[in-house]
Amino acid sequence: MTTTTGPIDLTGKFVASRRRPPRHWMDLTPAQRVESVTELGLPAYRAKQISSQWFSRLETDPANWTDLPVAVRQPVVDEFFPTLLVPIREQFADAGLTIKTAWRAFDGAVIESVIMRYPGRTTICISSEAGCGMACPFCATGQGGLQRNLSAGEIVWQVHDAARRLANGELPGGPARVNNIVFMGMGEPMANYRAVLAAVRQIHAPAPDGLGISARGLTISTVGMVPRIKQLIDEDLPVTLALSLHAPDDELRDELVPLNRHFNVAAVLDAAWDYANATRRRVSIEYILIKDINDQAWRADLLAKLLKARGDWGWFHVNLIPLNPTPGSKWTASRRSDEQAFVTHLERAGVPVTVRDTRGREIDGACGQLAARTRP
Ligand code: SAH
């Protein structure tokens, strides 16, 4: 990347400005859709018909949009339905119940999403950016830097495609619906706030305007961009916030999450508490366990103290994630005994804690592993 004129991300690096992805139906609000079909010379009610096909019936083949006259379909497709993402590789793990898809975008950028099926529920882990500018040293995506933000259409595409294939019973495990969506793929969702929020609204909007997936099943995970957390409070969307903390002290967090130098432990925890307090939704505190780096019992005690000092009504839940080492990493996952001691110290302090299961490890589909090694 050689631009010197692009916008600057919060880590201070220049970001190359690129052409924007083509506009898609999924980039438009319901009002803009009506406006756009009218501009195309069609009656306003066509917007609802098109949305019903796309979002309610999950029908992607215009040949089956039989309520639209044949002569109308092609102009509509040309205008509003460019192919945004092409699947270039698919990997299965956990007896086919974890599926990682690598996608190529219009400009060659490669991103990934993961479908995880559990008994009675299905979670989709999606990307919000191609690459990531946050530079966390343990994260595969962070090591490659930021390529660009995704459009709302590109974000929703990942969910729409998964929902369609699940509904049609195309994936191992039989037909299913999408229950949870987590922004834990590539990218920092808060650094692409506008597109992420537009995507969230569409994922959440009842059919036919959107996918009608309960926002309660939606989780936005962030390294702690404090102003954006505050902004999200005002959106009044019941989205779950996950804060990637990883260390309770600034000295270590400055290294593990470089954005900490702008928004430190106290600032991000205050923002997380504000979010919980305003929305009455429990915030998920994400904490990777790295052997001999952040897994000491005293750090568990300090973490418990900091969380409880801000309020004790159960506004937080700690989610421990065994480190999934990136290739060539100097760090590894904690010893079992240290992990257990960390859990015990939190539990003794009355902190609700779970250790996250690490689906899809063998296909690099686990958290922070979405590095898009597939090249176009
Ligand atoms: N940028 C956002 C969302 C993407 S990462 C964030 O940082 O929250 C989603 C989660 O995976 C984060 O909690 C992140 O810290 C974690 N993660 C990243 N790399 C990992 C690794 N190598 N092993 C385990 N978890 C990792």
Short mmCIF file of C-alpha atoms and ligand atoms in Angstrom, two decimals, residues 128 132 134 136 138-141 183-189 220-224 242-246 286-288 321-326 356 361 366-369, ligand 1:
data_model
loop_
_atom_site.label_atom_id
_atom_site.label_comp_id
_atom_site.label_asym_id
_atom_site.label_seq_id
_atom_site.Cartn_x
_atom_site.Cartn_y
_atom_site.Cartn_z
CA SER A 128 -16.67 -6.77 8.89
CA CYS A 132 -7.86 -5.46 10.23
CA MET A 134 -5.90 -3.11 15.05
CA CYS A 136 -3.14 -7.34 17.88
CA PHE A 138 -1.70 -12.82 18.62
CA CYS A 139 -4.38 -12.51 15.91
CA ALA A 140 -3.88 -13.87 12.41
CA THR A 141 -5.97 -11.13 10.79
CA PHE A 183 -18.95 -10.14 14.40
CA MET A 184 -15.91 -12.17 15.34
CA GLY A 185 -14.51 -12.90 11.92
CA MET A 186 -12.00 -10.64 10.23
CA GLY A 187 -11.93 -6.98 11.11
CA GLU A 188 -12.83 -4.55 13.85
CA PRO A 189 -16.58 -3.91 13.44
CA ILE A 220 -20.58 -7.10 18.12
CA SER A 221 -17.09 -7.81 19.35
CA THR A 222 -14.64 -4.93 19.73
CA VAL A 223 -11.16 -4.18 20.98
CA GLY A 224 -12.75 -1.20 22.73
CA ALA A 242 -18.35 -8.29 23.53
CA LEU A 243 -15.21 -6.53 24.73
CA SER A 244 -11.88 -8.13 23.86
CA LEU A 245 -10.02 -7.28 27.05
CA HIS A 246 -7.28 -9.93 27.31
CA GLU A 286 -13.41 -11.82 26.08
CA TYR A 287 -10.12 -12.97 27.54
CA ILE A 288 -7.69 -15.10 25.59
CA ILE A 321 -10.64 -18.36 25.01
CA PRO A 322 -7.66 -20.71 24.86
CA LEU A 323 -5.18 -19.06 22.48
CA ASN A 324 -5.23 -20.59 19.06
CA PRO A 325 -1.64 -19.91 18.04
CA THR A 326 -1.08 -18.34 14.64
CA ARG A 356 -15.15 -21.07 25.01
CA ARG A 361 -9.46 -25.56 14.94
CA ALA A 366 -11.44 -20.75 15.30
CA CYS A 367 -11.43 -17.22 16.67
CA GLY A 368 -8.81 -14.95 15.25
CA GLN A 369 -7.68 -17.49 12.72
N1 SAH B 1 -11.80 -7.08 16.22
C1 SAH B 1 -12.84 -7.62 17.04
C2 SAH B 1 -13.57 -8.81 16.43
C3 SAH B 1 -12.77 -9.89 15.73
S1 SAH B 1 -11.80 -11.00 16.70
C4 SAH B 1 -12.27 -7.99 18.41
O1 SAH B 1 -11.07 -8.00 18.56
O2 SAH B 1 -13.06 -8.20 19.33
C5 SAH B 1 -12.91 -11.99 17.61
C6 SAH B 1 -12.30 -12.56 18.88
O3 SAH B 1 -11.28 -13.53 18.58
C7 SAH B 1 -11.63 -11.50 19.73
O4 SAH B 1 -11.99 -11.64 21.09
C8 SAH B 1 -10.18 -11.80 19.50
O5 SAH B 1 -9.39 -11.29 20.52
C9 SAH B 1 -10.17 -13.30 19.41
N2 SAH B 1 -8.93 -13.84 18.84
C10 SAH B 1 -8.11 -13.25 17.95
N3 SAH B 1 -7.03 -14.01 17.68
C11 SAH B 1 -7.16 -15.13 18.43
C12 SAH B 1 -6.37 -16.30 18.59
N4 SAH B 1 -5.23 -16.46 17.92
N5 SAH B 1 -6.80 -17.24 19.45
C13 SAH B 1 -7.96 -17.08 20.12
N6 SAH B 1 -8.77 -16.01 20.00
C14 SAH B 1 -8.37 -15.03 19.17
#
